[in-house]
């Protein structure tokens, strides 16, 4: 019996040794816990213009806040129940979008009948704020067209009517001329060369006019200064002029501001000195905004 047990133990040991000597392929299946999981950031970063509210800081005006966020100042005033003269104070929290009872946007203004003025006027002309519609001139009747006016040449029977010579072309505007667009007489705000054109997708959409430090910066049209400060990042020393309820113009990177908020300015009046605040070179960053939206200033300024 003892011999049989020894033989069985030797056989078992041989089997174990044989099994250990045979290699085995092992496949490990990954589990859901072994793979690293992506976790969304807890803080969502949004563009300042997309934020729901804005806390008023010292030096802000309703116009500068609307300008910064690309909004119409009338909409911001309506959303927050603010009436003219649009007084705000530091620490006040403003809604930057319609909410609740203010969910409806400002109603569209009825179309105004505005008489067409000549595209170009002299530099001495001033914009009318607001634009006043003028009564259209009644067209001449058939009877009045058949009666020659005093001093007109009357053709003699048997002779061909003599055609009046075409009027000579209007002379080119001298530097400093203006161009009337949308009821406003616009003129160039600086004498330099445009070194960067308008791109609607730019963070600061406008044109850049190169020049020398201290060169005069002029109001592009009649209006009222609604912001004069340096609180908007990227603009340096900035001036914003309101021309009417639809149009604003902005003048950035100035070396020195020469006008104050609430001051009325005339087209061509020097309002600042060109500089490089917020820029890498001496230049004027010029913008025109219509109902809060940037538009190409070249569509409003006179040809040079």
Coordinates of C-alpha atoms in Angstrom, one line a residue:
X1 CA 0.0 0.0 0.0
X2 CA 2.8 2.4 0.9
X3 CA 4.5 1.7 -2.4
X4 CA 1.3 2.5 -4.4
X5 CA 1.0 5.8 -2.6
X6 CA 4.6 6.8 -3.5
X7 CA 4.1 5.8 -7.1
X8 CA 0.9 8.0 -7.3
X9 CA 2.7 11.0 -5.7
X10 CA 5.5 10.7 -8.3
X11 CA 3.0 10.6 -11.1
X12 CA 1.1 13.6 -9.8
X13 CA 4.4 15.6 -9.4
X14 CA 5.3 14.7 -13.0
X15 CA 2.0 16.0 -14.3
X16 CA 2.4 19.3 -12.4
X17 CA 5.9 19.8 -13.8
X18 CA 4.7 19.1 -17.3
X19 CA 1.8 21.6 -16.9
X20 CA 4.1 24.4 -15.7
X21 CA 6.5 23.9 -18.6
X22 CA 3.7 24.6 -21.2
X23 CA 3.3 28.4 -22.0
X24 CA -0.2 29.9 -22.0
X25 CA -1.6 33.0 -23.8
X26 CA -3.5 35.3 -21.6
X27 CA -5.8 38.1 -23.0
X28 CA -6.7 40.8 -20.6
X29 CA -10.0 42.6 -21.4
X30 CA -10.0 46.3 -20.4
X31 CA -12.7 47.4 -18.1
X32 CA -14.6 50.7 -18.1
X33 CA -12.8 51.6 -14.9
X34 CA -9.3 51.1 -16.4
X35 CA -9.7 53.8 -19.1
X36 CA -9.2 57.4 -18.0
X37 CA -12.5 59.3 -18.1
X38 CA -12.9 63.0 -19.4
X39 CA -14.4 65.4 -17.0
X40 CA -15.8 68.6 -18.3
X41 CA -14.4 71.8 -16.6
X42 CA -16.6 73.0 -13.8
X43 CA -16.3 76.6 -14.9
X44 CA -17.6 77.6 -18.3
X45 CA -15.7 80.4 -20.0
X46 CA -17.8 82.6 -22.2
X47 CA -17.1 85.7 -24.3
X48 CA -17.8 88.9 -22.4
X49 CA -20.4 89.9 -25.0
X50 CA -22.3 86.6 -24.3
X51 CA -22.6 87.1 -20.6
X52 CA -26.0 87.5 -19.1
X53 CA -25.3 90.4 -16.8
X54 CA -22.7 93.2 -16.4
X55 CA -21.7 94.9 -13.2
X56 CA -21.2 98.6 -13.7
X57 CA -17.7 99.9 -12.9
X58 CA -16.5 103.4 -12.1
X59 CA -16.3 105.5 -15.3
X60 CA -18.8 103.4 -17.3
X61 CA -21.7 104.9 -19.2
X62 CA -24.6 103.1 -20.7
X63 CA -23.2 103.9 -24.1
X64 CA -19.8 102.5 -23.4
X65 CA -21.3 99.3 -21.9
X66 CA -23.5 98.8 -24.9
X67 CA -20.6 99.5 -27.2
X68 CA -18.4 97.0 -25.4
X69 CA -21.0 94.3 -25.8
X70 CA -22.1 95.1 -29.3
X71 CA -25.6 96.1 -28.2
X72 CA -27.9 99.1 -29.0
X73 CA -27.9 101.4 -26.0
X74 CA -31.7 101.7 -26.3
X75 CA -32.1 98.0 -26.0
X76 CA -29.9 97.8 -22.9
X77 CA -31.9 100.7 -21.4
X78 CA -35.2 99.0 -22.1
X79 CA -34.1 95.6 -20.7
X80 CA -33.2 97.4 -17.4
X81 CA -36.0 99.9 -17.2
X82 CA -33.6 102.9 -17.5
X83 CA -35.0 106.0 -19.1
X84 CA -33.2 109.1 -20.5
X85 CA -30.7 110.5 -19.5
X86 CA -29.7 106.9 -18.8
X87 CA -28.1 107.4 -15.4
X88 CA -26.3 104.3 -13.9
X89 CA -24.0 103.9 -10.9
X90 CA -21.0 101.7 -9.9
X91 CA -22.1 98.3 -8.6
X92 CA -25.3 98.2 -10.5
X93 CA -26.0 94.9 -12.3
X94 CA -27.4 95.3 -15.8
X95 CA -29.1 92.6 -17.9
X96 CA -27.5 92.3 -21.3
X97 CA -30.3 90.4 -22.9
X98 CA -34.1 90.5 -22.8
X99 CA -35.7 88.7 -19.8
X100 CA -39.2 88.3 -18.3
X101 CA -41.3 91.3 -19.0
X102 CA -38.6 92.8 -21.2
X103 CA -38.4 89.8 -23.5
X104 CA -39.7 91.7 -26.4
X105 CA -37.1 93.7 -28.3
X106 CA -37.5 97.4 -28.9
X107 CA -40.2 97.9 -31.5
X108 CA -39.0 98.7 -35.0
X109 CA -39.3 102.4 -35.8
X110 CA -41.6 103.4 -38.6
X111 CA -40.0 104.3 -41.9
X112 CA -39.2 107.9 -42.1
X113 CA -39.5 109.9 -45.3
X114 CA -36.2 111.6 -45.8
X115 CA -35.5 113.8 -48.8
X116 CA -32.4 112.8 -50.6
X117 CA -29.6 115.3 -50.2
X118 CA -26.6 115.5 -52.6
X119 CA -24.0 112.8 -51.9
X120 CA -21.3 115.4 -51.3
X121 CA -21.6 118.7 -49.6
X122 CA -19.1 121.4 -48.7
X123 CA -17.1 121.1 -45.5
X124 CA -19.0 123.9 -44.0
X125 CA -22.3 122.0 -43.9
X126 CA -23.4 120.4 -40.7
X127 CA -25.4 117.2 -40.0
X128 CA -28.9 117.7 -38.8
X129 CA -29.6 115.8 -35.6
X130 CA -32.2 114.4 -35.8
X131 CA -32.7 114.3 -39.5
X132 CA -35.8 116.4 -40.6
X133 CA -37.9 115.2 -43.5
X134 CA -38.4 117.7 -46.2
X135 CA -41.5 118.0 -48.3
X136 CA -40.9 116.7 -51.8
X137 CA -41.1 119.1 -54.7
X138 CA -44.2 118.6 -56.8
X139 CA -43.4 117.3 -60.4
X140 CA -44.0 119.7 -63.2
X141 CA -47.3 119.3 -65.1
X142 CA -47.5 118.8 -68.8
X143 CA -48.8 122.4 -69.3
X144 CA -46.0 124.0 -67.3
X145 CA -43.4 121.9 -69.2
X146 CA -44.8 123.3 -72.5
X147 CA -44.4 126.9 -71.5
X148 CA -40.8 128.2 -71.8
X149 CA -39.5 130.1 -68.9
X150 CA -38.4 133.7 -69.2
X151 CA -35.0 133.9 -70.8
X152 CA -35.2 130.5 -72.5
X153 CA -34.4 130.3 -76.2
X154 CA -37.5 129.7 -78.3
X155 CA -36.8 127.8 -81.6
X156 CA -37.9 129.6 -84.8
X157 CA -40.1 127.8 -87.3
X158 CA -38.0 125.8 -89.8
X159 CA -34.9 125.7 -87.5
X160 CA -33.8 122.8 -85.4
X161 CA -34.0 123.2 -81.7
X162 CA -30.6 123.9 -80.2
X163 CA -29.6 121.5 -77.5
X164 CA -28.3 123.1 -74.3
X165 CA -24.7 122.1 -73.5
X166 CA -24.2 119.6 -70.7
X167 CA -23.2 121.2 -67.4
X168 CA -19.5 120.8 -66.5
X169 CA -18.6 118.1 -64.0
X170 CA -18.5 119.1 -60.4
X171 CA -15.0 119.9 -59.2
X172 CA -13.4 117.4 -56.9
X173 CA -13.8 118.0 -53.2
X174 CA -10.9 119.6 -51.5
X175 CA -9.4 117.8 -48.4
X176 CA -11.8 118.2 -45.5
X177 CA -14.9 117.7 -47.6
X178 CA -17.9 115.8 -46.4
X179 CA -20.3 113.2 -47.6
X180 CA -23.9 112.9 -46.6
X181 CA -25.1 109.4 -45.9
X182 CA -28.1 108.4 -43.8
X183 CA -28.9 112.1 -43.1
X184 CA -25.4 112.8 -41.6
X185 CA -22.6 114.7 -43.2
X186 CA -19.5 112.6 -42.5
X187 CA -15.9 113.7 -42.9
X188 CA -12.5 112.1 -42.3
X189 CA -11.4 112.0 -38.6
X190 CA -7.7 112.2 -39.4
X191 CA -5.3 113.1 -42.2
X192 CA -3.3 109.9 -42.3
X193 CA -3.4 106.8 -44.5
X194 CA -5.6 103.8 -43.9
X195 CA -3.2 101.1 -42.8
X196 CA -5.9 98.5 -41.9
X197 CA -9.3 98.1 -43.5
X198 CA -12.6 97.0 -42.0
X199 CA -13.1 93.4 -41.1
X200 CA -16.5 92.6 -39.5
X201 CA -15.1 89.6 -37.6
X202 CA -12.3 91.5 -35.9
X203 CA -12.5 91.9 -32.1
X204 CA -12.2 95.6 -32.6
X205 CA -14.0 96.2 -36.0
X206 CA -13.1 99.4 -37.7
X207 CA -10.3 101.0 -39.7
X208 CA -6.9 102.1 -38.6
X209 CA -5.5 105.4 -39.8
X210 CA -1.7 105.9 -39.4
X211 CA -0.1 109.1 -38.4
X212 CA 2.2 110.9 -36.0
X213 CA 1.9 111.3 -32.3
X214 CA 0.0 114.5 -31.5
X215 CA -1.7 114.7 -34.9
X216 CA -5.3 116.1 -34.6
X217 CA -8.2 113.7 -34.3
X218 CA -11.5 115.3 -35.4
X219 CA -15.1 114.6 -34.9
X220 CA -16.4 112.8 -38.0
X221 CA -19.8 114.5 -37.7
X222 CA -21.8 116.7 -35.4
X223 CA -22.8 115.1 -32.2
X224 CA -22.5 114.7 -28.4
X225 CA -19.7 113.0 -26.5
X226 CA -21.2 110.1 -24.6
X227 CA -17.9 108.5 -23.4
X228 CA -14.4 109.8 -22.8
X229 CA -12.2 107.5 -20.9
X230 CA -9.9 104.5 -21.0
X231 CA -12.1 101.7 -19.5
X232 CA -12.5 99.6 -22.6
X233 CA -9.7 97.1 -23.0
X234 CA -7.9 97.3 -26.3
X235 CA -9.0 100.9 -27.2
X236 CA -6.6 102.9 -25.0
X237 CA -7.8 106.5 -24.6
X238 CA -11.2 106.4 -26.2
X239 CA -13.9 108.8 -27.2
X240 CA -17.4 107.9 -28.4
X241 CA -19.7 110.4 -30.1
X242 CA -23.4 110.0 -30.5
X243 CA -24.7 111.6 -33.7
X244 CA -28.3 110.6 -33.5
X245 CA -30.3 107.6 -32.1
X246 CA -29.0 105.3 -34.8
X247 CA -25.3 106.3 -35.2
X248 CA -22.2 106.4 -32.9
X249 CA -18.6 106.9 -33.9
X250 CA -15.6 105.9 -31.8
X251 CA -12.0 107.2 -31.7
X252 CA -9.4 105.0 -30.0
X253 CA -5.6 104.8 -29.2
X254 CA -5.5 108.6 -28.5
X255 CA -2.6 110.2 -26.7
X256 CA -4.8 112.8 -25.1
X257 CA -8.5 113.4 -25.0
X258 CA -9.7 117.0 -25.4
X259 CA -13.4 116.7 -24.8
X260 CA -15.6 115.6 -21.9
X261 CA -18.8 113.6 -21.7
X262 CA -21.9 115.6 -22.4
X263 CA -20.0 118.1 -24.6
X264 CA -21.5 118.9 -28.0
X265 CA -19.0 118.8 -30.9
X266 CA -19.1 119.9 -34.5
X267 CA -17.9 118.0 -37.6
X268 CA -14.2 118.7 -38.0
X269 CA -13.7 119.8 -34.4
X270 CA -10.4 118.6 -32.9
X271 CA -11.4 116.2 -30.0
X272 CA -8.1 114.4 -29.3
X273 CA -4.5 113.9 -30.2
X274 CA -3.4 110.8 -32.0
X275 CA -1.3 108.4 -30.0
X276 CA -0.5 104.7 -29.4
X277 CA -2.4 103.9 -26.1
X278 CA -3.5 100.3 -26.5
X279 CA -1.6 100.0 -29.8
X280 CA 1.9 99.2 -31.0
X281 CA 2.2 102.4 -33.1
X282 CA 0.7 105.8 -33.5
X283 CA -2.7 105.5 -35.1
X284 CA -6.4 106.2 -34.9
X285 CA -8.8 103.3 -34.5
X286 CA -12.0 104.6 -36.0
X287 CA -15.4 103.0 -35.9
X288 CA -18.9 103.8 -37.0
X289 CA -21.8 101.8 -35.4
X290 CA -25.4 101.7 -36.5
X291 CA -27.9 100.5 -34.0
X292 CA -25.0 99.0 -32.0
X293 CA -23.6 97.1 -35.0
X294 CA -20.2 97.9 -36.6
X295 CA -20.4 99.1 -40.2
X296 CA -17.6 99.8 -42.7
X297 CA -16.6 103.5 -42.2
X298 CA -15.5 103.6 -45.9
X299 CA -19.2 103.4 -46.9
X300 CA -19.7 106.7 -45.1
X301 CA -16.5 108.7 -45.5
X302 CA -15.9 110.9 -48.6
X303 CA -13.6 109.7 -51.3
X304 CA -10.1 111.1 -51.1

